[in-house]
Tab-separated table of C-alpha atoms in Angstrom:
chain	number	residue	atom	x	y	z
A	1	MET	CA	142.056	90.498	118.407
A	2	ALA	CA	138.211	90.721	117.487
A	3	ARG	CA	137.126	87.205	115.881
A	4	GLN	CA	136.075	87.886	111.931
A	5	THR	CA	132.682	85.764	111.439
A	6	GLU	CA	132.141	84.424	107.997
A	7	PRO	CA	129.826	85.970	105.604
A	8	SER	CA	126.372	84.378	105.693
A	9	GLU	CA	125.168	82.872	102.328
A	10	LEU	CA	122.694	85.708	101.840
A	11	ASP	CA	125.920	87.919	101.982
A	12	ARG	CA	127.634	86.237	99.680
A	13	ILE	CA	124.417	86.156	97.414
A	14	LEU	CA	123.864	89.967	97.600
A	15	ASP	CA	127.731	90.919	97.051
A	16	ALA	CA	127.906	88.940	93.940
A	17	ALA	CA	124.525	90.212	93.010
A	18	LEU	CA	125.131	94.162	93.559
A	19	PRO	CA	127.487	94.495	90.526
A	20	LEU	CA	124.776	92.505	88.316
A	21	ALA	CA	121.942	94.622	89.564
A	22	ALA	CA	123.904	97.300	88.467
A	23	PHE	CA	123.617	96.393	84.847
A	24	ASP	CA	120.674	94.206	84.390
A	25	GLY	CA	118.226	95.178	87.397
A	26	TRP	CA	116.996	93.181	90.137
A	27	SER	CA	115.941	90.215	88.088
A	28	ASP	CA	115.191	86.156	88.926
A	29	ASP	CA	118.132	85.766	86.345
A	30	VAL	CA	120.175	88.224	88.479
A	31	PHE	CA	119.643	86.119	91.291
A	32	ARG	CA	120.485	82.911	89.739
A	33	ARG	CA	123.709	84.051	88.431
A	34	ALA	CA	124.628	85.759	91.697
A	35	VAL	CA	123.662	82.617	93.258
A	36	SER	CA	125.975	80.700	90.934
A	37	ALA	CA	129.189	83.135	91.414
A	38	ALA	CA	128.983	83.235	95.048
A	39	ARG	CA	128.882	79.337	94.538
A	40	ILE	CA	125.709	78.524	96.670
A	41	THR	CA	123.511	75.752	95.928
A	42	PRO	CA	119.961	76.451	94.574
A	43	GLU	CA	118.588	74.651	97.868
A	44	ALA	CA	120.943	76.619	100.155
A	45	ALA	CA	119.728	79.663	98.203
A	46	GLN	CA	116.074	79.000	98.393
A	47	ILE	CA	116.284	78.438	102.348
A	48	ALA	CA	118.441	81.768	102.629
A	49	ALA	CA	116.101	84.014	100.122
A	50	PRO	CA	113.245	82.239	99.772
A	51	LEU	CA	111.735	85.720	97.911
A	52	GLY	CA	114.637	85.908	95.857
A	53	VAL	CA	115.850	89.486	95.313
A	54	LEU	CA	113.388	90.638	97.035
A	55	ASP	CA	115.171	89.056	100.445
A	56	LEU	CA	118.411	90.340	99.016
A	57	LEU	CA	116.861	94.330	99.100
A	58	SER	CA	116.009	93.579	102.382
A	59	HIS	CA	119.156	92.341	103.304
A	60	TRP	CA	121.170	94.961	101.617
A	61	SER	CA	118.615	97.950	103.378
A	62	SER	CA	119.198	96.056	106.924
A	63	ARG	CA	123.381	96.503	106.206
A	64	MET	CA	123.095	99.828	105.288
A	65	ASP	CA	121.303	100.291	108.242
A	66	ALA	CA	123.627	98.432	110.667
A	67	ALA	CA	126.455	100.997	109.108
A	68	MET	CA	124.099	103.855	109.724
A	69	VAL	CA	123.795	102.928	113.258
A	70	ALA	CA	127.414	102.173	113.556
A	71	ARG	CA	128.530	105.742	112.679
A	72	LEU	CA	125.866	107.271	114.734
A	73	GLU	CA	127.102	105.074	117.780
A	74	ALA	CA	131.047	106.020	116.932
A	75	ALA	CA	129.841	109.913	117.016
A	76	ASP	CA	129.788	112.489	120.144
A	77	LEU	CA	126.159	113.228	119.504
A	78	LYS	CA	125.966	114.853	123.235
A	79	SER	CA	127.801	117.940	121.526
A	80	MET	CA	125.657	118.010	118.710
A	81	LYS	CA	122.298	119.860	117.959
A	82	ILE	CA	119.310	117.693	117.319
A	83	ARG	CA	119.389	118.939	113.612
A	84	ASP	CA	122.607	117.833	113.226
A	85	ARG	CA	122.005	114.866	114.810
A	86	VAL	CA	119.089	113.777	112.370
A	87	THR	CA	121.349	115.146	109.421
A	88	LEU	CA	123.871	112.878	110.550
A	89	GLY	CA	121.915	109.941	110.394
A	90	VAL	CA	120.218	110.487	107.268
A	91	GLN	CA	123.647	111.574	105.555
A	92	ALA	CA	125.508	108.452	107.225
A	93	ARG	CA	122.652	106.204	105.558
A	94	LEU	CA	122.915	107.655	102.344
A	95	GLU	CA	126.884	107.343	102.619
A	96	ALA	CA	126.210	103.443	103.254
A	97	ILE	CA	125.143	102.824	99.521
A	98	GLY	CA	128.919	103.538	98.443
A	99	ARG	CA	129.720	102.598	95.234
A	100	HIS	CA	126.470	101.088	94.599
A	101	GLU	CA	124.433	103.929	93.274
A	102	GLU	CA	123.303	102.232	90.003
A	103	ALA	CA	122.338	99.066	91.707
A	104	ALA	CA	120.461	101.445	94.506
A	105	ARG	CA	118.445	103.074	91.202
A	106	ARG	CA	117.748	100.011	89.903
A	107	ALA	CA	116.635	98.604	93.648
A	108	ARG	CA	114.187	101.568	93.710
A	109	ALA	CA	112.500	100.914	90.855
A	110	ARG	CA	112.225	97.136	91.623
A	111	LEU	CA	110.492	98.187	94.617
A	112	MET	CA	107.725	100.044	92.796
A	113	LEU	CA	106.790	96.766	91.127
A	114	HIS	CA	103.373	94.976	92.350
A	115	ASP	CA	104.785	92.018	93.781
A	116	ALA	CA	106.908	94.006	95.765
A	117	GLY	CA	103.805	95.051	97.521
A	118	THR	CA	104.388	97.648	100.919
A	119	LEU	CA	108.278	96.015	101.218
A	120	GLY	CA	109.890	99.484	99.892
A	121	ALA	CA	107.779	101.509	102.699
A	122	GLU	CA	108.326	99.063	105.206
A	123	LEU	CA	112.179	99.295	104.487
A	124	ILE	CA	111.887	103.308	104.626
A	125	TRP	CA	110.105	102.977	108.062
A	126	GLN	CA	112.303	100.742	109.377
A	127	THR	CA	115.123	103.483	108.393
A	128	SER	CA	113.754	106.193	109.623
A	129	ASP	CA	113.064	104.291	113.222
A	130	LEU	CA	116.379	103.120	113.929
A	131	ILE	CA	117.574	106.567	113.151
A	132	TRP	CA	115.258	108.443	115.756
A	133	ARG	CA	116.275	104.927	118.239
A	134	SER	CA	119.628	105.670	117.805
A	135	LEU	CA	119.307	108.913	118.389
A	136	ASN	CA	117.425	107.921	121.881
A	137	ASP	CA	114.337	110.079	120.723
A	138	PRO	CA	111.803	110.143	123.596
A	139	SER	CA	108.911	110.484	121.909
A	140	THR	CA	105.598	108.319	122.376
A	141	ASP	CA	102.294	108.138	121.152
A	142	PHE	CA	101.219	110.746	118.176
A	143	ASN	CA	104.846	112.210	118.304
A	144	TRP	CA	106.505	108.697	118.038
A	145	TYR	CA	104.841	108.119	114.442
A	146	SER	CA	104.658	111.581	113.414
A	147	LYS	CA	108.256	112.070	113.493
A	148	ARG	CA	109.045	108.802	111.878
A	149	ALA	CA	106.581	109.799	109.366
A	150	ILE	CA	108.286	112.997	108.303
A	151	LEU	CA	111.998	111.455	108.439
A	152	SER	CA	110.730	109.151	106.016
A	153	GLY	CA	109.705	111.707	103.579
A	154	VAL	CA	113.022	113.457	104.371
A	155	TYR	CA	114.873	110.385	103.514
A	156	VAL	CA	112.907	109.454	100.425
A	157	SER	CA	113.331	112.918	98.673
A	158	SER	CA	117.061	113.224	99.884
A	159	LEU	CA	117.586	109.729	98.678
A	160	SER	CA	116.513	110.974	95.177
A	161	ALA	CA	118.630	114.005	95.082
A	162	TRP	CA	121.697	111.657	96.417
A	163	LEU	CA	121.367	109.581	93.234
A	164	ASN	CA	120.767	112.622	90.902
A	165	ASP	CA	124.159	114.515	92.239
A	166	GLU	CA	126.540	112.971	89.679
A	167	ASN	CA	129.525	114.979	91.742
A	168	PRO	CA	131.649	113.071	94.027
A	169	ASP	CA	131.223	115.262	96.975
A	170	LYS	CA	127.457	115.170	96.506
A	171	ALA	CA	127.304	119.242	97.350
A	172	LYS	CA	123.807	119.612	96.147
A	173	ALA	CA	122.508	116.641	97.615
A	174	ARG	CA	124.068	117.607	101.129
A	175	ALA	CA	122.424	121.236	100.566
A	176	PHE	CA	119.007	119.900	99.644
A	177	LEU	CA	119.356	117.535	103.001
A	178	ASP	CA	120.172	120.581	104.917
A	179	ARG	CA	117.055	122.412	103.425
A	180	ARG	CA	114.659	119.623	104.226
A	181	ILE	CA	115.918	119.301	107.854
A	182	GLN	CA	115.591	123.090	108.324
A	183	ASN	CA	111.901	122.419	106.886
A	184	VAL	CA	111.290	120.042	109.466
A	185	MET	CA	112.769	122.109	112.454
A	186	GLU	CA	110.545	124.960	111.370
A	187	PHE	CA	107.334	122.594	111.331
A	188	GLU	CA	108.558	121.325	114.946
A	189	LYS	CA	108.615	124.930	115.980
A	190	ALA	CA	105.203	125.392	114.500
A	191	LYS	CA	103.651	122.476	116.395
A	192	ALA	CA	105.110	123.404	119.449
A	193	GLY	CA	103.453	126.702	119.239
A	194	TRP	CA	100.157	124.808	118.336
A	195	ARG	CA	100.587	123.060	121.322
A	196	LYS	CA	100.554	125.726	123.498
A	197	MET	CA	97.539	127.521	121.884
A	198	THR	CA	95.411	124.529	122.142
A	199	ALA	CA	96.509	123.229	125.498
A	200	ASP	CA	93.186	123.736	127.127
A	201	LEU	CA	91.412	122.109	124.028
A	202	PRO	CA	90.123	118.142	124.242
A	203	ASP	CA	92.955	115.901	122.750
A	204	PRO	CA	92.151	114.762	119.258
A	205	ALA	CA	93.714	111.592	119.649
A	206	GLN	CA	91.090	110.724	122.845
A	207	ILE	CA	88.531	111.818	120.959
A	208	LEU	CA	89.441	109.702	118.228
A	209	ALA	CA	89.956	106.748	120.781
A	210	GLY	CA	86.723	107.252	122.038
A	211	LEU	CA	85.069	106.656	118.750
A	212	ARG	CA	86.867	103.891	118.015
A	213	TYR	CA	86.258	102.109	121.475
A	214	PRO	CA	83.317	103.761	122.588
A	215	ARG	CA	82.714	103.617	126.536
A	216	ARG	CA	80.003	100.924	127.548
A	217	ARG	CA	76.880	102.212	129.494
A	218	ALA	CA	76.287	101.117	132.754
């Protein structure tokens, strides 16, 4: 039988904060109350989460990412088409929110404040990157970035649809995700066709690299 590990202090604070944040948002006061509820000393809380609620949001995102990766690792991906794999990845990440949808809505608002900086964008990119890596995506160079950028857009819009869909089965949100993935697949087909037509033309990435790093003259 696998040995269970004790939750970290950060996990304990996060678990205490989630129901509080659903009502009061991700504030410094909620952080202090969560620390008290988790029976963590202020000194230990400062070490575990020096950025307060922003560290909690980062940890929550990572925890949901881990749940998503576990779902993908347990799935029979080889028998699925690429669009179904990507859909499963996004859907698994959305389902990882579970009963904490109001806390997720509040988190989205909190990450838009100026002191959050680029944290929200970084967390979205991390999620998209993990989906592609879990699907063993072989892309490199420009494709590596473009796939993650496109999937980030799909995830953000699908998250909004998910949180706005009040039906337990999330039928509207799932249909929205299917449409977005279909749009991405159509884009990929168009991009592949464009590559065939421009196969003999200079690589724009090489041209840009040459402008940035010009060759030295002999």
